[in-house]
Amino acid sequence: MSRRYVSIWLRHFKTDTYTRCYPHVKNIPFVLAAPDHGRLRVTAANLLAQSGAVQEAMVVADARAYIPGIEVIPEEEGRAEKSLQSLAEWFIRFSPVVAADPPDGLLIDATGCAHLWGGEKAYLTAMYKRLAAFGYHARPAMADTIGAAWAVARFGTKLIVPEGEQYTVLSLLPSQALRLSDDIVFLLQKLGLHSIKNFIDIAPASLHRRFGPELTHRLKQALGTAEEQLTPASVPVEYQERLPCLQTIVTAKGIEIALSALTETLCNKLKKDGKGLRRLVLYCYRVDGKILNIAIGTNRPTQHAAHLLKLFEPKIESIEPGLGIELFVLEAPLVEDCTIVQEELWQNNAMAGSQELAELLDRISGKIPSARIERFLPDAHHWPENSYRAASFVYEKSNIPWPQSRPRPLHILATPSPIQVTAPIPDYPPMLFRHQSQLHRIARADGPERIAQEWWLQDGEHRDYYYVEDEEGKRYWIFRLGHYDPEKNNQWFLHGYFA
Amino acid sequence: METAKADIVQRLRKEILQLQGIPSALPASVESFGLGPINAAFPGKTFPLAAVHEFIMQQPEAAAASSAFVMALVGKILPKGASAVWISAQRKIFPPALKSYGISPEQFIFIGLKKDKEIQWAMEEALKCKGLGIVLAEMQELDFTSSRRLQLAVEKSRVTGFVFRNNPRSINTNACFTRWQISALPALLPPGLPGVGYPRWKIELLKVRNGIPGSWELSFVNGQFRHAIKTPVMPLHAKQKTG
């Protein structure tokens, strides 16, 4: 399946955002202005102002001459970027990968998303309607590449480029549609290359020589021969604590103090919300711009600061402070609901015990990451190897009982070990068997117990199990694979040891 | 005069036991576990909980017998719903089999670690945990220092620990409370009767602090220990089979 991208052009993004916050300017012409070389210059004008011939980059005095009494609003720096970012984050409802495309657009990876809205057209319409309800003037366009979608959103007439047709669509558009810097656009204009079709067929090497790498790269991106990545708008972590330091921290003790302060506040916050954390990451921002991190995980949601500190303790050494750490950020990316245990009251209760156990398991898996921690629950299979399963989490409960009808060995071999046997009559237990060059004479036996293959899961022959005791009183679980057959030699196996 | 003296001696003995970290006598309801004559070997005449017990085994068959004896004890010691930890390098236990020892297999948490050192550390950490019922660990070697650490952890938390030593290179002195060796014995069944009888073991108590080591023969019948069975019993599943 080819990839599909949506680019949205928010034509009057700055003024629309302002109108969204302050609806009283909706029906009057206004401009946003910022000081530039000692005068006020228009940075954005709303539709009403534009219809009165007020343009972007105009000096405010000129704008006042065109429209007397025009509202002039000083622009806050960084406000547009912020609102674009939050709009991108909100746009996750349409696709998991959304990126802000400053100054006035959004980019969306819509691969495999459109059918959920009943087709590409309906998908774009839904986006348009949503944005229009917010008061934005939006032009969404869809294509196979980010470049083509961007171009069509701003310069195209038909907003959906069918799969693989970006070449034909792009050749009709002006050269500005390629996201080029002003210098290159100017140069192209000067040479009479007004439209993409004028140079789309020129060999890339010649274009590269004349215009530099940017033009060929943008052209390739728009045609889909060069890769382009989106940087998705990050989802903020809800439980995060920051600790900026006036003086840089260089000692392990300092890190420990910072960590304990952060954990304390984070745990208080979690307690207030009735949540517990499962993962905790500490980011250390160093003076030289490097970001170090250490992470811990817990087996059950916890808000117990002392326990978390204990888990972090052995990892603090691994942080190299270098020239010093100026900012600590503690993040809990995985948070679950958690009931608070009244520890004092229930000290001897099983609940408090399991809390202690969880902390023990955290300590072990924190110190020895290769530790396998397992708990077993019955599984609805009669084949011995499949008759139990590992619990997916430590506190899982099973709703089927353990089978108890037949004797089962206490120790089992992970894979049955082949043995040589001497059996007197078909389907009788053997008289003796040899395992790892040791001879065992069988004194007593019980069986056979036939365990058939679970044919709906796996192929193979059934097993006839015997519970045997040798002359010394050692007890084994052995089996023959398949029916007795004088023609072929049946293979026997040792599978376990009884008490 | 004489009785007063005896009283003083009794009291002093008790104090010495306590100073040595040996648990004082348990409430009557949990004592004995049906161990019968074996109880006489222990100080205080009851199986010592809150101590570390060491089991020596050389072969897989002996390992199975030791596990079975310990599981039979654990089935009586471990309260319902309490958790136990089993630390080993390679898990050999077949979980569904635990059910026949009166243990719910999900009560056990199995921890797989590679080195003896890691296992010893994890066991010590687990023994410090008051919330646990039982801690078991399988390891090859256990030196005096490590065993002392385990014993100290146990004295504080009152958890019972079991150490299985698989094929140890040397049977060295250590601070474990007892040392056992269990081997399988042929089941007692009337001659000519088909089937395999109930498990029977030879229990050797090689070492016990402030007690009397000894050797016993013990069967395990339907969840109970039995000594010196005169009339052999037929196992339940054999009865079902014959009709």
XYZ file of C-alpha atoms in Angstrom:
742
model
C 0.000 0.000 0.000
C 1.349 3.392 -0.891
C 1.545 6.086 1.722
C -0.943 8.937 1.798
C -0.353 12.335 3.323
C -2.621 15.244 4.052
C -1.365 18.788 4.122
C -3.626 21.488 5.513
C -3.108 25.102 4.663
C -4.557 27.419 7.283
C -4.605 30.524 5.155
C -5.283 33.108 7.851
C -3.915 31.142 10.753
C -2.669 34.029 12.900
C -5.781 36.177 12.629
C -8.098 33.168 12.903
C -6.395 32.090 16.103
C -6.803 35.580 17.498
C -10.465 35.685 16.544
C -10.949 32.295 18.182
C -9.671 33.690 21.473
C -11.329 37.134 21.226
C -14.594 36.763 19.311
C -15.384 40.480 19.528
C -13.030 41.237 16.604
C -14.869 38.800 14.351
C -16.752 41.393 12.330
C -14.297 44.250 12.242
C -11.143 44.620 10.144
C -7.980 44.172 12.238
C -4.292 43.554 11.772
C -1.613 42.015 13.960
C 1.485 44.163 14.035
C 5.009 43.911 15.344
C 7.697 46.579 15.664
C 10.263 46.522 12.880
C 13.023 49.095 12.448
C 11.308 51.603 14.654
C 7.843 51.359 13.090
C 4.921 49.006 13.313
C 4.592 46.582 10.444
C 1.582 44.376 9.709
C 2.348 40.680 10.255
C -1.144 39.402 9.543
C -4.402 40.926 8.352
C -7.838 39.364 8.608
C -10.136 38.838 5.616
C -12.076 42.063 6.128
C -8.847 44.034 6.264
C -7.508 42.286 3.184
C -10.629 43.117 1.216
C -9.809 46.730 2.066
C -6.420 46.297 0.345
C -4.427 45.941 3.556
C -1.583 43.505 2.917
C 0.903 41.635 5.006
C 4.270 43.417 5.498
C 2.572 46.804 5.064
C 3.476 49.576 7.472
C 0.657 50.133 9.970
C 0.405 53.831 9.088
C -0.401 52.864 5.475
C -2.992 50.383 6.632
C -4.632 53.113 8.727
C -4.772 55.259 5.600
C -6.589 52.514 3.650
C -9.030 51.671 6.424
C -9.463 54.480 8.943
C -10.141 53.147 12.460
C -8.648 49.714 11.750
C -7.960 47.727 14.910
C -4.207 47.239 15.399
C -3.255 44.494 17.830
C 0.352 43.954 18.936
C 1.462 40.420 18.145
C 2.730 38.225 20.965
C 5.879 36.460 19.982
C 5.695 32.673 19.853
C 1.942 32.592 20.275
C 1.233 31.356 16.739
C 3.776 28.514 17.043
C 2.252 27.464 20.323
C -1.297 27.379 19.037
C -0.206 25.536 15.898
C 1.509 22.938 18.072
C -1.554 22.474 20.262
C -3.769 22.265 17.173
C -1.451 19.524 15.844
C -1.740 17.642 19.109
C -5.472 17.936 19.020
C -5.470 16.665 15.427
C -4.425 13.209 16.654
C -8.118 12.379 16.417
C -7.652 12.085 12.632
C -4.374 10.181 12.508
C -1.742 9.057 15.030
C 1.036 10.917 13.207
C 0.434 14.639 12.977
C 3.075 17.313 12.654
C 2.895 21.077 12.852
C 4.093 22.696 9.629
C 4.985 26.252 10.604
C 4.075 28.962 9.924
C 0.552 28.072 8.821
C 0.015 24.393 8.127
C -0.389 20.881 9.423
C 1.022 17.675 7.978
C -0.707 14.383 8.597
C 0.357 10.863 7.756
C -3.032 9.524 6.677
C -1.914 6.094 5.479
C -4.792 3.707 6.126
C -6.900 6.300 7.930
C -9.280 7.595 5.271
C -11.504 4.518 5.037
C -12.559 5.025 8.656
C -14.264 8.203 7.561
C -15.736 6.569 4.445
C -13.206 7.530 1.814
C -10.689 10.262 1.148
C -13.190 12.883 0.181
C -15.243 12.400 3.311
C -12.023 12.385 5.344
C -10.953 15.769 4.013
C -14.471 17.138 4.389
C -14.533 16.050 8.023
C -11.245 17.859 8.634
C -12.454 20.934 6.840
C -15.702 21.032 8.803
C -13.941 20.632 12.117
C -11.521 23.434 11.371
C -14.251 25.668 9.960
C -16.205 25.199 13.197
C -13.174 26.571 15.019
C -13.139 29.524 12.649
C -10.145 28.543 10.548
C -9.914 28.989 6.805
C -8.510 25.607 5.879
C -7.562 23.932 2.628
C -6.768 20.247 3.145
C -5.194 18.280 0.303
C -4.196 14.661 -0.018
C -1.421 13.062 -2.063
C 1.173 10.280 -2.038
C 3.940 12.576 -0.878
C 4.201 15.376 1.622
C 5.536 17.707 -1.075
C 2.679 17.096 -3.486
C 0.043 17.460 -0.761
C 1.653 20.713 0.369
C 1.713 22.060 -3.192
C -1.879 21.147 -3.970
C -3.178 22.544 -0.671
C -1.745 25.942 -1.553
C -1.815 26.108 -5.330
C -3.941 23.240 -6.668
C -7.507 23.220 -7.836
C -8.449 19.590 -7.223
C -7.566 18.747 -3.632
C -7.157 14.983 -3.939
C -4.247 13.713 -5.997
C -4.975 10.101 -7.005
C -2.353 7.499 -6.210
C 0.808 7.813 -8.289
C -0.302 10.900 -10.213
C 1.752 13.549 -8.503
C 3.823 14.029 -11.680
C 0.900 15.198 -13.833
C -0.608 17.303 -11.064
C 2.660 18.963 -10.107
C 3.569 19.929 -13.672
C 0.546 22.276 -13.784
C 1.577 24.200 -10.653
C 3.801 27.270 -10.323
C 7.362 26.837 -9.130
C 6.610 28.302 -5.666
C 4.626 25.139 -4.934
C 7.851 23.218 -4.289
C 8.596 24.748 -0.840
C 11.674 26.532 -2.164
C 13.539 29.395 -0.561
C 12.778 32.863 -1.926
C 16.177 33.172 -3.636
C 15.642 30.108 -5.793
C 12.068 31.101 -6.675
C 13.365 34.527 -7.702
C 16.092 32.953 -9.831
C 13.589 30.607 -11.503
C 11.264 33.537 -12.269
C 14.149 35.487 -13.702
C 15.009 32.611 -16.028
C 11.393 32.327 -17.146
C 10.818 29.006 -15.370
C 7.439 30.068 -13.946
C 5.863 26.666 -13.827
C 7.133 23.303 -12.613
C 6.497 21.787 -16.049
C 9.283 24.030 -17.398
C 11.981 22.178 -15.502
C 10.509 18.918 -14.232
C 12.064 16.951 -17.112
C 15.504 18.542 -16.962
C 18.160 16.102 -15.758
C 18.688 16.493 -12.003
C 22.438 16.840 -12.481
C 21.994 19.981 -14.601
C 19.467 21.456 -12.169
C 21.822 20.709 -9.303
C 24.663 22.489 -11.031
C 22.612 25.600 -11.724
C 20.383 25.884 -8.637
C 22.121 23.904 -5.899
C 20.889 20.820 -4.084
C 17.665 22.314 -2.692
C 15.657 22.344 -5.902
C 16.410 18.764 -6.913
C 15.812 17.555 -3.378
C 12.422 19.266 -3.115
C 11.458 18.006 -6.550
C 12.391 14.450 -5.621
C 10.473 14.715 -2.356
C 7.373 15.963 -4.144
C 7.579 13.188 -6.743
C 8.154 10.533 -4.106
C 11.643 9.404 -5.141
C 13.243 10.829 -1.986
C 12.152 9.969 1.558
C 10.662 12.592 3.800
C 9.962 12.117 7.495
C 7.385 13.755 9.705
C 8.274 14.827 13.222
C 5.077 14.067 15.099
C 3.783 16.549 17.630
C 4.685 14.915 20.894
C 2.029 13.867 23.337
C 2.794 15.507 26.656
C 3.291 13.242 29.633
C 0.754 14.035 32.306
C 2.865 13.188 35.314
C 6.067 15.129 35.013
C 8.090 17.142 37.499
C 10.889 19.584 36.692
C 13.658 20.843 38.922
C 15.892 23.548 37.450
C 19.073 24.145 39.442
C 20.594 27.579 39.987
C 24.018 26.044 40.374
C 24.965 23.036 38.314
C 24.989 19.666 40.051
C 28.075 17.496 39.736
C 27.916 15.058 42.662
C 26.002 11.838 43.178
C 24.700 13.198 46.476
C 23.312 16.242 44.652
C 21.542 14.045 42.120
C 20.120 11.983 44.976
C 18.715 15.082 46.698
C 17.186 16.327 43.456
C 15.704 12.914 42.773
C 14.192 12.580 46.220
C 12.632 16.049 45.978
C 11.133 15.243 42.563
C 9.878 11.813 43.609
C 8.265 13.283 46.700
C 6.262 15.873 44.736
C 5.357 13.404 41.992
C 4.152 10.829 44.510
C 2.059 13.444 46.313
C 0.483 14.372 42.996
C -0.215 10.716 42.222
C -1.692 10.151 45.672
C -4.058 13.066 45.171
C -5.252 11.579 41.873
C -5.444 8.008 43.181
C -2.902 6.788 40.629
C 0.236 4.711 40.809
C 3.155 4.669 38.412
C 4.574 1.656 36.617
C 7.506 3.346 34.882
C 9.613 6.280 35.918
C 12.302 8.048 33.890
C 14.721 10.675 35.149
C 16.150 12.994 32.495
C 19.248 15.006 33.369
C 19.924 17.983 31.107
C 23.623 18.703 31.096
C 25.217 22.101 30.578
C 26.788 20.936 27.327
C 23.388 20.118 25.854
C 23.436 16.356 26.381
C 20.414 14.649 27.918
C 21.051 11.610 30.100
C 18.341 9.366 31.430
C 17.846 6.490 33.828
C 14.640 4.499 34.062
C 13.013 2.057 36.448
C 9.896 -0.089 36.242
C 7.643 -1.549 38.890
C 5.494 -4.655 38.955
C 2.390 -2.957 40.271
C 1.291 0.670 40.394
C 3.040 2.403 43.251
C 3.203 5.836 44.830
C 5.708 4.876 47.485
C 8.535 7.417 47.241
C 10.999 5.555 49.469
C 10.654 2.396 47.380
C 11.176 4.284 44.124
C 14.287 5.944 45.489
C 15.644 2.547 46.459
C 15.134 1.322 42.892
C 16.960 4.358 41.515
C 19.847 4.100 43.987
C 22.074 1.624 42.097
C 21.535 3.520 38.823
C 22.593 6.953 40.024
C 26.245 5.966 39.614
C 25.717 5.511 35.885
C 25.015 9.242 35.380
C 28.086 11.175 34.277
C 27.477 14.766 35.329
C 30.300 16.086 33.114
C 30.416 19.837 33.554
C 27.234 19.781 35.568
C 23.505 19.164 35.348
C 21.218 22.167 35.173
C 17.783 20.604 34.894
C 16.185 17.427 36.197
C 12.931 16.162 34.737
C 11.121 13.205 36.260
C 8.515 11.630 34.037
C 6.025 8.850 34.693
C 5.106 7.652 31.190
C 3.033 4.707 32.466
C 0.461 5.415 35.148
C -2.358 3.179 36.360
C -5.178 3.437 38.858
C -4.099 2.410 42.305
C -5.909 1.968 45.578
C -4.191 3.310 48.620
C -3.403 0.678 51.219
C -3.675 1.712 54.804
C -0.367 0.197 55.711
C -0.434 0.799 59.465
C -3.815 -0.792 59.831
C -3.263 -3.823 57.636
C 0.348 -4.630 58.354
C -0.364 -8.337 58.805
C -2.894 -8.527 56.043
C -2.218 -10.382 52.801
C -2.583 -7.105 50.880
C 0.309 -5.474 52.705
C 2.316 -8.659 52.160
C 1.763 -8.516 48.431
C 2.890 -4.890 48.386
C 6.125 -5.959 50.058
C 6.456 -8.804 47.592
C 5.997 -6.429 44.659
C 8.759 -4.241 46.029
C 11.011 -7.283 46.397
C 10.402 -8.275 42.781
C 11.141 -4.709 41.650
C 14.413 -4.774 43.545
C 15.433 -8.072 41.990
C 14.503 -7.141 38.425
C 16.056 -3.720 38.931
C 19.388 -5.114 40.038
C 19.494 -8.168 37.766
C 17.691 -7.307 34.534
C 18.087 -10.857 33.184
C 16.013 -12.304 36.049
C 13.007 -14.307 34.886
C 10.074 -13.798 37.230
C 7.215 -16.182 36.588
C 4.025 -17.362 38.169
C 2.037 -20.207 36.710
C -1.665 -20.648 36.112
C -3.540 -23.664 34.764
C -4.236 -23.732 31.050
C -7.012 -25.627 29.352
C -4.797 -28.230 27.662
C -4.210 -31.864 28.553
C -0.796 -32.109 26.834
C 1.634 -31.940 29.812
C 3.884 -29.236 28.388
C 0.870 -27.022 27.686
C -1.097 -27.728 30.850
C 0.114 -24.555 32.523
C 1.031 -21.095 31.349
C 2.958 -18.181 32.751
C 0.734 -15.488 34.207
C 0.903 -12.389 32.052
C 1.245 -10.204 35.144
C 2.130 -11.076 38.677
C -1.361 -10.708 40.162
C -3.388 -12.410 37.454
C -5.971 -14.914 38.691
C -7.187 -17.970 36.853
C -10.794 -19.035 36.507
C -10.138 -22.717 35.774
C -8.976 -25.124 38.489
C -5.739 -27.118 38.441
C -6.249 -30.675 37.170
C -5.699 -33.221 39.928
C -7.079 -36.486 38.659
C -3.853 -38.208 37.538
C -0.486 -38.435 39.300
C 2.049 -36.020 37.861
C 5.805 -35.888 38.541
C 7.153 -33.147 40.780
C 10.221 -32.582 38.620
C 9.940 -32.487 34.874
C 12.553 -32.351 32.135
C 12.252 -29.372 29.830
C 12.548 -31.729 26.857
C 11.950 -35.481 27.216
C 15.219 -37.373 27.273
C 15.511 -40.519 25.074
C 15.999 -43.852 26.889
C 16.637 -47.436 25.763
C 14.126 -49.927 27.117
C 13.400 -53.619 27.166
C 9.675 -54.248 27.169
C 8.300 -57.788 27.376
C 4.885 -57.642 25.718
C 3.312 -54.872 23.657
C 1.677 -52.198 25.806
C 3.277 -53.529 28.960
C 5.590 -51.405 31.025
C 9.263 -52.050 30.314
C 11.365 -54.386 32.467
C 14.362 -52.125 32.487
C 15.565 -48.910 30.924
C 18.872 -47.244 30.387
C 19.234 -43.491 30.795
C 22.549 -41.738 30.331
C 24.349 -45.119 30.426
C 22.788 -46.008 33.752
C 20.646 -49.111 34.042
C 17.393 -49.026 36.006
C 15.536 -52.289 36.680
C 11.873 -51.616 37.059
C 10.239 -53.234 40.063
C 6.776 -51.714 39.895
C 4.823 -49.849 37.296
C 1.529 -48.151 36.796
C -0.063 -47.318 33.471
C -0.265 -46.793 30.641
C -1.940 -43.431 30.664
C -2.478 -42.427 27.088
C -2.181 -38.719 26.348
C -3.341 -37.933 22.838
C -1.988 -35.108 20.777
C -3.992 -31.933 20.689
C -4.531 -32.448 16.966
C -6.144 -29.030 16.534
C -2.865 -27.439 17.634
C -0.034 -29.733 16.620
C 0.711 -32.905 14.701
C 2.513 -35.944 15.977
C 1.940 -39.241 17.747
C 0.269 -39.820 21.092
C 2.224 -40.742 24.209
C 1.671 -43.741 26.504
C 2.921 -42.754 29.933
C 4.053 -45.198 32.636
C 4.710 -44.361 36.267
C 7.545 -46.715 37.202
C 9.617 -47.461 40.285
C 13.024 -49.092 40.056
C 14.534 -51.531 42.519
C 16.016 -48.745 44.641
C 12.683 -47.036 44.978
C 13.382 -44.173 42.561
C 10.311 -43.210 40.612
C 10.146 -42.027 37.009
C 7.652 -40.879 34.423
C 8.470 -42.485 31.090
C 6.520 -42.738 27.852
C 6.479 -44.492 24.499
C 5.758 -42.425 21.442
C 2.957 -43.872 19.302
C 1.438 -47.353 19.111
C 3.539 -50.440 19.635
C 4.746 -51.662 16.263
C 7.144 -54.598 15.823
C 8.147 -53.283 12.398
C 9.526 -49.979 13.581
C 11.409 -49.372 16.768
C 9.323 -47.274 19.133
C 11.198 -44.515 20.827
C 10.901 -44.245 24.598
C 11.550 -41.115 26.665
C 12.100 -40.140 30.268
C 9.975 -37.103 31.066
C 10.052 -36.566 34.793
C 10.902 -37.654 38.321
C 8.287 -38.540 40.908
C 8.874 -37.973 44.578
C 14.919 -26.411 96.512
C 15.358 -29.043 93.830
C 12.351 -27.836 91.821
C 13.530 -24.243 92.014
C 16.870 -25.317 90.582
C 15.203 -27.194 87.758
C 13.113 -24.141 86.997
C 16.165 -21.940 86.815
C 17.921 -24.401 84.515
C 14.852 -24.538 82.307
C 14.646 -20.768 82.108
C 18.347 -20.390 81.394
C 18.144 -22.984 78.618
C 15.322 -21.071 77.016
C 17.285 -17.850 77.223
C 20.331 -19.478 75.647
C 18.186 -20.751 72.787
C 16.793 -17.291 72.224
C 20.256 -15.758 72.276
C 21.327 -18.269 69.661
C 18.537 -17.095 67.408
C 16.568 -20.293 67.722
C 12.859 -19.682 67.628
C 11.038 -20.342 70.850
C 8.340 -22.995 70.958
C 5.472 -22.421 68.563
C 1.809 -22.357 69.475
C 0.492 -25.864 69.977
C -1.872 -25.733 67.012
C 0.820 -25.592 64.336
C 3.444 -27.765 65.958
C 4.712 -31.128 64.738
C 3.249 -31.181 61.146
C 2.784 -34.900 61.656
C 6.528 -35.466 61.690
C 6.155 -37.715 64.746
C 9.461 -39.061 66.077
C 11.491 -36.630 63.948
C 10.284 -33.795 66.159
C 12.305 -35.206 69.041
C 15.476 -34.278 67.150
C 14.779 -30.537 67.233
C 15.394 -28.151 70.122
C 12.017 -27.316 71.567
C 10.638 -30.572 70.070
C 9.006 -28.847 67.087
C 10.081 -28.330 63.534
C 11.930 -24.987 63.642
C 10.278 -22.319 61.535
C 12.049 -18.998 61.046
C 15.273 -20.825 60.226
C 17.230 -21.831 57.141
C 17.209 -25.536 56.303
C 19.744 -27.008 53.948
C 19.159 -30.059 51.758
C 22.037 -31.890 50.116
C 21.347 -33.844 46.933
C 23.561 -35.564 44.436
C 21.230 -36.985 41.778
C 18.059 -35.800 40.059
C 16.111 -38.564 41.801
C 17.294 -37.357 45.203
C 16.465 -33.819 44.167
C 12.911 -34.886 43.381
C 12.638 -36.684 46.737
C 13.995 -33.655 48.634
C 11.632 -31.317 46.811
C 8.756 -33.619 47.608
C 9.590 -33.751 51.315
C 9.947 -29.979 51.455
C 6.743 -29.470 49.478
C 4.937 -31.759 51.903
C 6.184 -29.566 54.759
C 5.455 -26.327 52.892
C 1.918 -27.521 52.258
C 1.434 -27.520 56.029
C 3.447 -24.389 56.858
C 2.307 -22.009 54.134
C -0.903 -20.195 55.073
C -3.652 -20.134 52.456
C -3.216 -17.204 50.081
C 0.307 -16.404 51.250
C 3.031 -16.186 48.641
C 6.252 -18.136 48.412
C 9.324 -17.532 46.317
C 11.383 -20.176 44.558
C 14.740 -18.990 43.268
C 16.716 -21.253 40.972
C 19.015 -21.300 37.991
C 16.793 -23.716 36.102
C 13.232 -24.474 37.003
C 12.550 -28.207 37.316
C 9.218 -28.091 39.111
C 6.134 -29.139 37.171
C 3.611 -26.653 38.592
C 0.443 -28.814 38.301
C 2.097 -31.431 40.568
C 2.230 -29.021 43.521
C -1.519 -29.332 43.920
C -1.174 -32.849 45.384
C 0.942 -31.415 48.237
C -1.824 -29.078 49.301
C -0.191 -26.061 47.658
C -1.837 -23.903 45.080
C 0.829 -23.545 42.354
C -0.010 -19.882 41.828
C 1.171 -19.175 45.379
C 4.704 -19.712 44.121
C 6.670 -17.062 42.308
C 9.560 -18.579 40.409
C 12.619 -16.411 39.933
C 15.246 -17.538 37.446
C 18.760 -16.239 38.064
C 22.026 -17.487 36.646
C 24.793 -17.296 39.217
C 25.003 -18.650 42.758
C 25.954 -15.174 43.975
C 22.803 -13.665 42.469
C 20.667 -16.422 43.917
C 22.166 -15.899 47.378
C 21.589 -12.152 47.189
C 18.005 -12.604 45.988
C 17.340 -15.169 48.714
C 18.631 -12.819 51.383
C 16.442 -10.001 50.051
C 13.451 -12.341 49.968
C 14.101 -13.603 53.484
C 14.019 -10.015 54.730
C 10.470 -9.725 53.396
C 7.991 -10.242 56.218
C 5.131 -10.647 53.762
C 6.425 -13.951 52.399
C 5.523 -17.366 53.758
C 8.406 -19.458 52.456
C 11.575 -18.828 50.487
C 13.259 -21.650 48.586
C 16.467 -21.444 46.629
C 18.545 -23.874 44.629
C 22.295 -23.339 44.529
C 25.437 -25.356 44.320
C 27.701 -23.755 46.906
C 26.889 -21.897 50.101
C 29.802 -20.627 52.157
C 29.743 -19.740 55.812
C 29.443 -15.968 55.357
C 26.498 -16.162 52.981
C 24.693 -18.684 55.133
C 25.232 -16.470 58.180
C 23.668 -13.560 56.305
C 20.659 -15.723 55.439
C 20.315 -16.834 59.041
C 20.477 -13.245 60.302
C 17.808 -12.145 57.808
C 15.578 -14.984 58.965
C 15.972 -14.159 62.640
C 14.620 -10.684 61.980
C 11.764 -11.463 59.624
C 10.703 -14.936 60.959
C 10.398 -16.308 57.418
C 11.326 -19.964 56.840
C 13.987 -20.637 54.228
C 14.971 -23.811 52.409
C 18.225 -24.190 50.506
C 18.609 -27.013 47.983
C 22.212 -27.721 47.196
C 22.503 -29.564 43.927
C 25.635 -31.610 43.628
C 27.816 -29.523 45.960
C 31.574 -29.760 45.511
C 32.167 -29.909 49.247
C 29.810 -30.241 52.165
C 31.277 -27.387 54.167
C 30.345 -26.029 57.555
C 27.807 -23.265 57.388
C 25.337 -21.445 59.566
C 22.189 -23.186 58.352
C 20.033 -24.457 61.168
C 19.725 -28.014 59.875
C 21.206 -30.142 57.114
C 19.165 -32.926 55.534
C 19.625 -35.614 52.966
C 16.589 -37.327 51.512
C 16.608 -40.431 49.336
C 13.843 -42.526 47.854
C 12.911 -45.933 49.241
C 10.784 -48.616 47.565
C 7.140 -48.229 48.440
C 5.538 -50.719 50.792
C 3.020 -52.804 48.902
C 1.939 -56.396 49.459
C 3.794 -58.624 47.008
C 1.930 -59.329 43.808
C -0.177 -56.207 43.971
C -0.002 -54.125 40.798
C 0.842 -50.462 40.660
C 3.199 -48.147 42.454
C 2.690 -47.385 46.134
C 2.850 -44.156 48.047
C 6.202 -42.377 48.088
C 8.534 -43.452 50.864
C 11.722 -41.677 51.808
C 14.765 -42.147 53.944
C 15.134 -38.925 55.902
C 18.636 -38.259 57.193
C 19.105 -35.306 59.481
C 22.867 -34.866 59.224
C 23.146 -31.800 61.392
C 20.867 -29.828 63.640
C 21.860 -27.016 65.943
C 21.204 -27.919 69.607
C 19.417 -31.082 68.557
C 20.074 -34.759 67.936
C 20.750 -35.807 64.328
C 19.169 -39.036 63.182
C 17.725 -41.100 60.359
C 14.105 -42.097 59.770
C 11.879 -43.760 57.204
C 8.796 -41.850 56.271
C 5.889 -42.332 53.865
C 3.657 -39.643 52.499
C 0.075 -40.839 52.265
C -2.701 -38.571 51.012
C -1.087 -35.426 52.321
C 0.005 -36.873 55.689
C 3.341 -38.233 56.905
C 3.335 -41.814 58.160
C 5.938 -43.681 60.148
C 6.607 -47.396 60.349
C 3.646 -48.630 58.415
C 2.963 -52.212 59.284
C 0.093 -52.831 56.928
C 0.878 -51.487 53.496
C -1.704 -49.198 51.989
C -2.916 -49.252 48.449
C -2.707 -45.922 46.639
C -5.941 -44.272 45.663
C -5.389 -44.307 41.926
C -4.484 -48.026 41.985
C -7.756 -48.732 43.777
C -9.689 -46.830 41.164
C -8.020 -48.800 38.447
C -8.645 -52.233 39.870
C -12.200 -51.418 40.293
